[in-house]
Coordinates of C-alpha atoms in Angstrom, one line a residue:
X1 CA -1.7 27.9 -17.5
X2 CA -0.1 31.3 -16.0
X3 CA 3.3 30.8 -14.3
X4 CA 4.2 32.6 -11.8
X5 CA 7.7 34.3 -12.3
X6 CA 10.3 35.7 -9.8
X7 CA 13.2 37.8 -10.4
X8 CA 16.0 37.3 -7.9
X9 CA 16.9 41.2 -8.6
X10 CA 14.8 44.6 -9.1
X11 CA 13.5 44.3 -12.7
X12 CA 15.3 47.2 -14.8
X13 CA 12.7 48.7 -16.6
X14 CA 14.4 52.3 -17.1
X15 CA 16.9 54.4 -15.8
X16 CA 15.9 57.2 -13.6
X17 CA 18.4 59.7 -13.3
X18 CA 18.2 61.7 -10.1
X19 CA 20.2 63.1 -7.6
X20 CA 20.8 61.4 -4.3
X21 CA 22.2 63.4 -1.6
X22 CA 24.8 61.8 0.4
X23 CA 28.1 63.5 2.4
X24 CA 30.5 61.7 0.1
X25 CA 28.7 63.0 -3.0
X26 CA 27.8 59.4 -4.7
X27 CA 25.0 58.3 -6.2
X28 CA 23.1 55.2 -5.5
X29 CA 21.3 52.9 -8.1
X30 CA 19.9 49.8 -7.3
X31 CA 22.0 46.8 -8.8
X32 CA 20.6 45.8 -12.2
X33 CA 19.4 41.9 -13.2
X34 CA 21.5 40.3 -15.3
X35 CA 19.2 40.6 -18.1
X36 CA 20.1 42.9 -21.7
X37 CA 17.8 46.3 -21.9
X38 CA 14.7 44.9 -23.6
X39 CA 15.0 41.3 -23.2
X40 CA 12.1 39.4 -23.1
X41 CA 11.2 37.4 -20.2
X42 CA 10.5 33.6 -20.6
X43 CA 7.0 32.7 -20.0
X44 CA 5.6 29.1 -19.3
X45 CA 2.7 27.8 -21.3
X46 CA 2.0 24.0 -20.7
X47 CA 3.7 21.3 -19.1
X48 CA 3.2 17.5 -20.8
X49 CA 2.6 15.0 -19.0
X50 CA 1.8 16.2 -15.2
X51 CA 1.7 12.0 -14.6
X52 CA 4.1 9.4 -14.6
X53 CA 6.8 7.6 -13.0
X54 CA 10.9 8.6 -12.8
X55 CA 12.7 8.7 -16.3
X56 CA 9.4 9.8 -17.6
X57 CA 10.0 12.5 -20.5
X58 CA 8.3 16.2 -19.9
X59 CA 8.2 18.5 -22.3
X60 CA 8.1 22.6 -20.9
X61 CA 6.7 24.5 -23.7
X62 CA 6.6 28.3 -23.6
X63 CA 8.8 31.4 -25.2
X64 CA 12.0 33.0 -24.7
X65 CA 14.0 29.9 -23.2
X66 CA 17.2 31.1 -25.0
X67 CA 18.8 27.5 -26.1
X68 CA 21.8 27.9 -23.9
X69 CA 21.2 24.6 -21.8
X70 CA 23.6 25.2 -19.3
X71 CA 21.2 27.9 -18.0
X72 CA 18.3 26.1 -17.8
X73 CA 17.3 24.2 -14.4
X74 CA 14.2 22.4 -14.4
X75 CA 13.4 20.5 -10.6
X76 CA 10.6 18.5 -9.5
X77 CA 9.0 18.9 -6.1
X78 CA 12.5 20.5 -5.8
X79 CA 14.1 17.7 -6.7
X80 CA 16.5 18.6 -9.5
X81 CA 15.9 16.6 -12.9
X82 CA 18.1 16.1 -16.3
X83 CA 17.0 18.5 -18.8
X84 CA 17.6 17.2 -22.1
X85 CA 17.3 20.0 -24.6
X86 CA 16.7 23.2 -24.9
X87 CA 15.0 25.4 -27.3
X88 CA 13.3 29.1 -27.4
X89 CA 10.3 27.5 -27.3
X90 CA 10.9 24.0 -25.8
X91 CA 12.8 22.3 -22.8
X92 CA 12.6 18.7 -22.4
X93 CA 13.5 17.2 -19.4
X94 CA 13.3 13.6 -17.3
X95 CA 11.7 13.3 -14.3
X96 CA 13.8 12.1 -11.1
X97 CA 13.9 9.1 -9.3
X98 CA 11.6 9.5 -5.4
X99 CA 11.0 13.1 -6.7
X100 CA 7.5 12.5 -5.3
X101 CA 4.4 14.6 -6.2
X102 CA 5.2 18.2 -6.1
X103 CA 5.3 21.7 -7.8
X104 CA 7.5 21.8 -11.4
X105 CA 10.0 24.7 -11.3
X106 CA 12.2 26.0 -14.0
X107 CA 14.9 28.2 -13.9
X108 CA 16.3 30.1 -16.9
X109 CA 18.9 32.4 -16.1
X110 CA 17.7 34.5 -13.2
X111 CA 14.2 33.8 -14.0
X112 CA 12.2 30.9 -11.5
X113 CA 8.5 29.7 -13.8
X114 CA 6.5 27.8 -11.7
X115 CA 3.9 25.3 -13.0
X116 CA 1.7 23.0 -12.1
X117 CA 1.8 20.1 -9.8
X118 CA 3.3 16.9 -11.2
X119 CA 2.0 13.4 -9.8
X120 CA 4.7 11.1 -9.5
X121 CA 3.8 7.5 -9.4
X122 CA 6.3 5.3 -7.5
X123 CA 7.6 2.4 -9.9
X124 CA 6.9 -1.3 -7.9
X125 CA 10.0 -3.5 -8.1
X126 CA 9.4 -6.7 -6.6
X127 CA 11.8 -9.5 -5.2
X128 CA 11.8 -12.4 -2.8
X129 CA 12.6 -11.7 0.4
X130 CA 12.5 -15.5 1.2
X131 CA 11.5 -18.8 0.6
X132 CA 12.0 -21.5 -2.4
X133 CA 10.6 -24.7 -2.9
X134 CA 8.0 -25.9 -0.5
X135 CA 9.7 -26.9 3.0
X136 CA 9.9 -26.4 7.1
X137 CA 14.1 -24.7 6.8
X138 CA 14.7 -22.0 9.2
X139 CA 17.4 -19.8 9.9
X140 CA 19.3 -17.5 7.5
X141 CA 17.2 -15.7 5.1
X142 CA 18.6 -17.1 2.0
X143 CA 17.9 -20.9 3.3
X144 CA 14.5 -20.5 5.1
X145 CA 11.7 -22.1 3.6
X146 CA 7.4 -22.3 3.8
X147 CA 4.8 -24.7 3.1
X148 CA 1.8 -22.4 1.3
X149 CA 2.1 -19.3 3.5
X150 CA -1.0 -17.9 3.5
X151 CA -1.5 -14.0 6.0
X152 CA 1.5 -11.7 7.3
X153 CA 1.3 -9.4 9.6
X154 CA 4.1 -6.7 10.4
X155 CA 4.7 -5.5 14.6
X156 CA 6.6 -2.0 15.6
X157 CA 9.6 -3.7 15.5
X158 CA 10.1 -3.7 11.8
X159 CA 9.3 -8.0 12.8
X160 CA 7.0 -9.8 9.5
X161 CA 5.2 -12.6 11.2
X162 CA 4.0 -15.3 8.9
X163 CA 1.3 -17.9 9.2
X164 CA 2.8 -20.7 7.4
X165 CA 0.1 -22.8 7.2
X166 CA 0.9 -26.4 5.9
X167 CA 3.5 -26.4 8.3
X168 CA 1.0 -25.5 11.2
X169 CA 3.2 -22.9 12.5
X170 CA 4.0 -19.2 13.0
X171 CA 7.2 -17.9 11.7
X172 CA 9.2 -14.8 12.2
X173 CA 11.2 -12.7 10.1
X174 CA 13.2 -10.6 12.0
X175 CA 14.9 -7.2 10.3
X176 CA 18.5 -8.2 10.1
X177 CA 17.3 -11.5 8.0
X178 CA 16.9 -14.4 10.4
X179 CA 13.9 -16.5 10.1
X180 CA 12.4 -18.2 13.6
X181 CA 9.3 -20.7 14.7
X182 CA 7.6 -18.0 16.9
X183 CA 4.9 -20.8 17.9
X184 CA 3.8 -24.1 16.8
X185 CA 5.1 -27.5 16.6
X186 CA 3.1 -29.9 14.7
X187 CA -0.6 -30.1 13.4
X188 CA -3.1 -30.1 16.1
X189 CA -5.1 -28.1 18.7
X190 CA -2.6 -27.2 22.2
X191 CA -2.1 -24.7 24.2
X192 CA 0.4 -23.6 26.4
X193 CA 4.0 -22.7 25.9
X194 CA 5.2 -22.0 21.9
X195 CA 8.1 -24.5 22.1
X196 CA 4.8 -27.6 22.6
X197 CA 1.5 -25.1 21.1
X198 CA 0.1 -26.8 18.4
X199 CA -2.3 -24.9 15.7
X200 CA -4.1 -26.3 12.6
X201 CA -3.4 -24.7 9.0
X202 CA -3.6 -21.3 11.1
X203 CA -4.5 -18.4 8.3
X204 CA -5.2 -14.9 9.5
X205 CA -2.5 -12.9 11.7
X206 CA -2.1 -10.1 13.2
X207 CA -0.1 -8.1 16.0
X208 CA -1.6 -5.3 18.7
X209 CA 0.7 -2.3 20.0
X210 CA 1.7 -4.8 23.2
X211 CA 3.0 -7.1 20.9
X212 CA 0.7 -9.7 21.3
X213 CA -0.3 -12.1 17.9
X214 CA -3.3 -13.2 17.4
X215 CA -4.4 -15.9 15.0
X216 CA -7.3 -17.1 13.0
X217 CA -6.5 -20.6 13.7
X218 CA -8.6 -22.0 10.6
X219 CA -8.7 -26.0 11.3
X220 CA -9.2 -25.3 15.0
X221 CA -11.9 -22.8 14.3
X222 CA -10.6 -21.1 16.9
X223 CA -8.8 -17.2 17.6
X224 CA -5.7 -17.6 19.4
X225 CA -3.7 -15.5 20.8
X226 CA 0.5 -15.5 21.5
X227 CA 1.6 -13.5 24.4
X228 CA 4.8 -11.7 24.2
X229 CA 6.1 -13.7 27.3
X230 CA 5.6 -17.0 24.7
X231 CA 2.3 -18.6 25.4
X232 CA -0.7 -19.5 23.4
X233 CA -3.9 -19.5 24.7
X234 CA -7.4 -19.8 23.0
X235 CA -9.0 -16.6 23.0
X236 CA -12.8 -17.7 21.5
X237 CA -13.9 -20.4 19.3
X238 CA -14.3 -24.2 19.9
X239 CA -15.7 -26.6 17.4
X240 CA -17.3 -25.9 14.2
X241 CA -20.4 -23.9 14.2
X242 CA -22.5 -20.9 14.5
X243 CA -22.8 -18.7 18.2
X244 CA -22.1 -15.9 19.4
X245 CA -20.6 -15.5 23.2
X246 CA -18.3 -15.6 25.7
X247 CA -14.6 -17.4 24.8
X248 CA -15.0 -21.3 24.7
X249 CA -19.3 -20.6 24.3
X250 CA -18.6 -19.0 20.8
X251 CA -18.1 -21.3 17.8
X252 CA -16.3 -20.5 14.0
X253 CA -16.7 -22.4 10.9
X254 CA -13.0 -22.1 9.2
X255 CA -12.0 -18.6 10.5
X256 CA -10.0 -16.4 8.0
X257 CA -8.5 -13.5 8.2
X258 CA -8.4 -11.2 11.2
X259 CA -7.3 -7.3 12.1
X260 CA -7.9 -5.1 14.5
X261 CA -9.1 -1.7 15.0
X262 CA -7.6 0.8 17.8
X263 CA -9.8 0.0 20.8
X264 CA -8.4 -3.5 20.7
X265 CA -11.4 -5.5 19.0
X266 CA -10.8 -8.1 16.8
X267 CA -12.5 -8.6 13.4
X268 CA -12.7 -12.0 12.4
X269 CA -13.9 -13.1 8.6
X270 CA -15.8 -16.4 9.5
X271 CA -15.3 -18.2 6.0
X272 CA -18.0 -20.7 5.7
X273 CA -20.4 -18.7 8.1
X274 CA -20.3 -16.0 5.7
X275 CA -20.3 -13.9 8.6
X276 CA -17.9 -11.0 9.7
X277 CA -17.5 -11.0 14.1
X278 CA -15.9 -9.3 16.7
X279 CA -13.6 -10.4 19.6
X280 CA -13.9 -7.9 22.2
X281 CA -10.6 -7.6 24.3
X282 CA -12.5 -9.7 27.0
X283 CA -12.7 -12.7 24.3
X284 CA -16.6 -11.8 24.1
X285 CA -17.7 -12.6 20.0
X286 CA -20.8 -10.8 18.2
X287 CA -21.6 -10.8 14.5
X288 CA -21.1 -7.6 12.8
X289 CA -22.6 -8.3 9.9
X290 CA -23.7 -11.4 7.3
X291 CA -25.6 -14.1 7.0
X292 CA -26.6 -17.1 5.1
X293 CA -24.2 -17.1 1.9
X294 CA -25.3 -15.2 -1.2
X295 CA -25.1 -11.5 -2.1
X296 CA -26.6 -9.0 -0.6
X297 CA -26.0 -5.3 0.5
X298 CA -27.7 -3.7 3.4
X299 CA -28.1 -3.5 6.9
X300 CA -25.7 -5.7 9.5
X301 CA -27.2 -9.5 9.3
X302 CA -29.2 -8.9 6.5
X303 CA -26.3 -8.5 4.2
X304 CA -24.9 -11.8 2.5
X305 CA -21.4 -12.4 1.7
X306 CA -19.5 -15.8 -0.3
X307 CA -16.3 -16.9 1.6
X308 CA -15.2 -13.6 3.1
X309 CA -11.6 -14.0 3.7
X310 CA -9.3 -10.8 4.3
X311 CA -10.1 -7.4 6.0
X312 CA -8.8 -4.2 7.2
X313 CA -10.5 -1.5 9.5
X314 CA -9.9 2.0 8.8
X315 CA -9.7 5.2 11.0
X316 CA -13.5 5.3 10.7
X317 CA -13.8 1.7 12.2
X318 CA -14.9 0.9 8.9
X319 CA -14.5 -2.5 7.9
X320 CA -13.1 -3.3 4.5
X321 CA -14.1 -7.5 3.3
X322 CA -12.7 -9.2 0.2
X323 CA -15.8 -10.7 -0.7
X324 CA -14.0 -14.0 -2.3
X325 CA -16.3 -16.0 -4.5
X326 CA -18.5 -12.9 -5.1
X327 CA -15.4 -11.2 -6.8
X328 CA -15.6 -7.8 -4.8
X329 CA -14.8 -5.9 -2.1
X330 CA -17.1 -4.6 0.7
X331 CA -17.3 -2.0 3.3
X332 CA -18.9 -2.1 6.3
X333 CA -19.8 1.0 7.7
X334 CA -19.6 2.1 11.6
X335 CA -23.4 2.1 11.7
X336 CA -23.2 -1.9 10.2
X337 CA -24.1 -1.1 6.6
X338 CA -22.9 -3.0 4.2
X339 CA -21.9 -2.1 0.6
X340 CA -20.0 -2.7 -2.8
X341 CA -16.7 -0.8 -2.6
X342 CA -15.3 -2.0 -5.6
X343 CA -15.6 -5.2 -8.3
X344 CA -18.8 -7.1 -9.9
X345 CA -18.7 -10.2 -11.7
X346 CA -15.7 -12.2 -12.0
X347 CA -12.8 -11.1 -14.8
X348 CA -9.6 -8.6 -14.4
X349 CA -10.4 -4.9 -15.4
X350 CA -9.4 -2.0 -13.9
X351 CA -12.0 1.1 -13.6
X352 CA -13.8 2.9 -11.1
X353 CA -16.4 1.0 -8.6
X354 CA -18.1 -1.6 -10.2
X355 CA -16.4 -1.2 -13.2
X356 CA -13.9 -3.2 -11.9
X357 CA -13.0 -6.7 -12.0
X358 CA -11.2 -9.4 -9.5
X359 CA -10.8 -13.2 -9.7
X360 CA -11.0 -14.2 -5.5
X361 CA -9.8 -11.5 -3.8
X362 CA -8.1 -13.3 -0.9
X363 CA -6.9 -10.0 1.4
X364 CA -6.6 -6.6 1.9
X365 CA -4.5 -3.6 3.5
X366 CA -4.2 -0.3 4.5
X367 CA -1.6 1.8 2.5
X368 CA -0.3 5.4 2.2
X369 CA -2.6 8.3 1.9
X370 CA -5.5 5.9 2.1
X371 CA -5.2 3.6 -0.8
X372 CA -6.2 0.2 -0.2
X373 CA -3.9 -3.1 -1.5
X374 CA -5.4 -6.2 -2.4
X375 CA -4.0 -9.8 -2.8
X376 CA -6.0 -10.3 -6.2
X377 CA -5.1 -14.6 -6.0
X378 CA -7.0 -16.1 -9.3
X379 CA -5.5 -13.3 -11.0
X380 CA -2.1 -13.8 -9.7
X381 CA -2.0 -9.4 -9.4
X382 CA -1.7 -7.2 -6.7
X383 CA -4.4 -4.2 -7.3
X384 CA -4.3 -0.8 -6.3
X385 CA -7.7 1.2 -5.1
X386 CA -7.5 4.8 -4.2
X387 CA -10.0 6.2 -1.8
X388 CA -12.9 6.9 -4.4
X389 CA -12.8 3.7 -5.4
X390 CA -10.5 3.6 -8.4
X391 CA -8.8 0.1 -9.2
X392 CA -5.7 -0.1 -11.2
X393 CA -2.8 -2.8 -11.6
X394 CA 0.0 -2.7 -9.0
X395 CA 2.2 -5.6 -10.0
X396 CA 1.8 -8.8 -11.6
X397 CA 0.6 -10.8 -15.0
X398 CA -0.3 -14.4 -15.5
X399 CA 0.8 -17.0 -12.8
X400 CA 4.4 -18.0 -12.6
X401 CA 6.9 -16.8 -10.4
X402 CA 9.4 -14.2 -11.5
X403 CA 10.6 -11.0 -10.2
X404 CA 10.7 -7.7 -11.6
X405 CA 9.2 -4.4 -12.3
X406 CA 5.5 -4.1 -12.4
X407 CA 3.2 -6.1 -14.3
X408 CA 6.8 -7.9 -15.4
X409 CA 6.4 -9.7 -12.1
X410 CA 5.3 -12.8 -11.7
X411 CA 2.8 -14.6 -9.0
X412 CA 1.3 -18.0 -8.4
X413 CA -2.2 -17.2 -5.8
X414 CA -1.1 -14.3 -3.4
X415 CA -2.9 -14.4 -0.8
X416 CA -1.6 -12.3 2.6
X417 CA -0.7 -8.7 2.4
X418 CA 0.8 -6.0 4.6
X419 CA 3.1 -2.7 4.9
X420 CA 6.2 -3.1 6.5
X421 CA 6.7 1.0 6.1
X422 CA 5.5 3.0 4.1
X423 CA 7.2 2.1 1.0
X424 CA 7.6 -1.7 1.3
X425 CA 4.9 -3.6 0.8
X426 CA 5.3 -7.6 1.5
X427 CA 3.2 -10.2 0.1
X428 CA 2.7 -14.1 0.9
X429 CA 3.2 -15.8 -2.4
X430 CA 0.9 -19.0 -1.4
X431 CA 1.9 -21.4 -4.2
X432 CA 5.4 -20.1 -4.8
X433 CA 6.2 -20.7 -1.2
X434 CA 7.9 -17.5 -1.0
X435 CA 7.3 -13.8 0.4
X436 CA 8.2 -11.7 -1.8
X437 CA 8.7 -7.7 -1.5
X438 CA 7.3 -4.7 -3.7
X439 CA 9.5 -1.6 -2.8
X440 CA 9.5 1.5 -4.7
X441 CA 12.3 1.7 -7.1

C-alpha cells in the first residue's frame, strides 16, 4: 500500500544560488528540513494486523526508519500508541486502549506516513451490576435481589427497569445505584395504583419517550401499561386466546416480549400464538405476521414461527424476532415479509446467515452502528450480528456464573437485553438472578 507522506518544511532538494534584491542587501533562503543532504525518506509498506483489540501488537514494515526510537511516533485514529522497537525496516507498536477505528499514522522525525484504516474491536468486560441468590431485597445496589429476571428495558433517564418475574413485579434501577418496586405487589391480575397493581410473571418491557412502561404481562395475557403519574392500566388482552381488536376484545396466549417503534406502536411476540401483533396507541391489536406454529418464510400470516419471544424494530420499521425453538432470527419487513436473518438448525457456530448457529434465542437489541445483540439462553452467550448478517461471539462460554473478559464470562440462560449507552450493554441473567453489565474495557 502507498503512504502518503508530508514534510512539515520545504523539501531541500538543492541549493539555488540567486540573488535577491532587498534594501538591506540580504539574501533569503527558505528554511531547510531537518533532514542530512541525500537522506532517504522513510516509506511505509504494510501494516499487520489492521484488526484487533487494545494491547494488540502491529508491526509497521517499510524502509528507512532509522532505529532511533525516540523519534518514532506511531498513533491510532490519533490516539497515540507504545511503540516497542524500532528498526530500518521495522517498527512495532501496541495498539491503545478506546483508540477506536481510525487512520494509522507514523511519525519519524519530521516525516508523517499515513496508512491504512485500523479496526479496533472494543474488548467486553462483564460484571454484575446487581443481584445474588434468588430473592424480593430492595434498596442499595450491593443488597438488592431478583427472582428469575427475565426483559430490561432502559428510559432517557439513564433508569434500567426490570421485569422480575417470579416476584410478579417491576423493579427499577436508578443511576446512582438504588434499586425500587416501580409496580407490583403480589401475583395476580389488578389494576390501579403501583403501590396495590398486581401482574402475573410479567416478561417483556419497555419504556416510550413520555416515560410511560409497558409490559407483556405473560400470565395475565395481557399488555399493560404504567403511567408516569403511577398507575397501571390494561392496555389490550384478556384471557387466553386468539383475536384481534379493540383493548379488552383482543386476546394473547402467554405474551413475550414487546418494543416499540417511533410512531408509538407496540409489537408484541405472542408466544404460543406463534404470532407477532401490534398495539396501536389507541390499544387497537392486529397481527403482523404468523401463524399456526412451524417454519415458514413468506408473506405476513402465511409465515410460521416456534415460540417467538424477543424483538426489536429498526429505523425501517423492520421487525427483528428471535425465532426460539426454531434456533433463528427473523426479519419482518415493512411490506410484512418475513425471512431468515440469521441461524438454522440448533448448535453454536458463528458464520454468516445461515451458517450460523443458536440454542433458543430468547431476545434481541439494537446496538451501535447497526449491529444487532442477542441473548443466546441454551448457549449461555451473548452473540454479536453485524448488519449483513455476520454472527460472532460477544461474551460468554458454558453455563456458570462468573465475570470477566469475553468468552471468560460466565452465564446461566440470559434472557433480556438492552443498551443503557452506547457502550454498556446490560443483560438479565435469568438463572443467576443477577443483571449483569458488558462495558467496553
Amino acid at each position: 500500500m502507498k503512504a502518503i507522506i508530508k514534510l512539515s518544511g520545504m523539501l531541500w532538494i538543492g541549493i539555488l544560488f540567486f540573488s535577491c534584491s532587498k534594501d538591506d542587501g540580504n539574501t533569503v533562503f527558505p528554511d531547510p528540513v531537518q533532514e542530512k543532504p541525500g537522506a532517504q525518506l522513510p516509506i511505509l509498506e504494510e501494516i499487520v494486523p489492521l484488526i484487533g483489540q487494545m494491547d494488540t501488537e502491529v508491526t509497521i514494515t517499510g524502509n528507512n526508519f532509522g532505529t532511533d526510537l525516540n523519534k518514532v511516533k506511531v498513533r491510532f485514529n490519533n490516539r497515540e500508541a507504545m511503540v516497542q522497537t524500532v528498526t530500518d525496516t521495522r517498527i512495532t507498536s501496541v495498539v491503545p486502549q478506546k483508540a477506536k477505528t481510525g487512520l494509522v499514522k507514523i511519525h519519524i522525525g519530521e516525516v508523517e506516513l499515513t496508512g491504512p484504516e485500523f479496526e479496533y474491536q472494543f474488548t467486553p468486560v462483564v460484571s454484575t451490576l446487581c443481584g445474588s441468590l434468588a430473592g424480593d431485597v430492595i434498596g442499595a445496589i450491593g443488597e438488592a435481589r431478583f427472582d428469575e429476571p427475565s426483559c430490561i428495558a432502559t428510559d432517557k433517564f439513564g433508569n434500567i427497569i426490570v421485569a422480575d418475574t417470579d416476584n410478579h413485579k417491576i423493579k427499577k434501577i436508578t443511576p446512582d445505584g438504588v434499586v425500587s418496586t416501580l409496580a407490583g405487589t403480589k401475583k395476580g391480575l389488578l389494576d390501579g395504583n403501583t403501590s396495590i397493581a398486581q401482574f402475573d410473571s410479567p416478561i417483556g418491557v419497555a419504556v416510550d419517550s413520555l416515560g410511560n412502561v409497558y409490559v407483556a404481562d405473560h400470565g395475565n395475557h395481557r399488555i399493560r401499561k404504567i403511567t408516569p403519574f403511577g398507575v397501571v392500566i390494561t392496555l389490550a388482552g384478556s384471557t387466553a386466546g386468539y383475536t384481534d381488536g379493540r383493548g379488552l376484545e383482543a386476546q394473547f396466549n402467554f405474551p413475550w416480549g414487546i418494543a416499540l417503534d417511533g410512531e408509538g406502536n407496540l409489537y408484541v411476540s405472542d408466544l404460543r400464538n406463534n404470532r407477532i401483533r401490534q398495539v396501536n396507541p389507541e390499544g387497537v391489536v392486529t397481527t403482523i405476521a404468523g401463524g399456526e406454529l412451524g417454519f415458514e418464510n413468506g408473506p405476513g400470516e402465511s409465515a410460521r414461527f416456534n415460540f417467538p419471544m424477543g424483538l426489536v424494530v429498526d429505523e425501517n420499521n423492520s421487525i427483528y424476532v428471535t425465532d426460539f425453538r426454531n434456533n433463528k432470527i427473523r426479519k419482518i419487513s415493512g411490506l410484512g415479509n418475513v425471512s431468515t436473518f440469521a441461524g438454522s438448525t440448533v448448535g453454536h457456530a458463528d458464520g454468516a446467515g445461515i451458517d450460523a448457529r443458536f440454542s433458543g434465542p430468547s431476545d434481541i437489541t439494537l446496538g451501535p452502528q447497526g449491529n444487532f445483540y442477542v441473548t443466546d439462553s441454551g448457549n449461555h452467550k451473548v452473540r454479536k450480528i453485524s448488519q449483513d448478517g455476520l454472527v460472532t461471539t460477544l461474551v460468554g462460554a458454558e453455563q456458570g456464573y462468573e465475570d470477566g473478559i469475553g468468552t471468560g464470562a460466565l452465564f446461566n440462560s440470559p434472557t433480556g437485553i438492552e443498551f443503557l449507552d452506547q457502550e454498556i450493554l446490560i443483560i438479565a441473567d435469568a438463572n443467576n438472578n443477577r443483571i449483569r453489565k458488558v462495558s467496553q474495557e
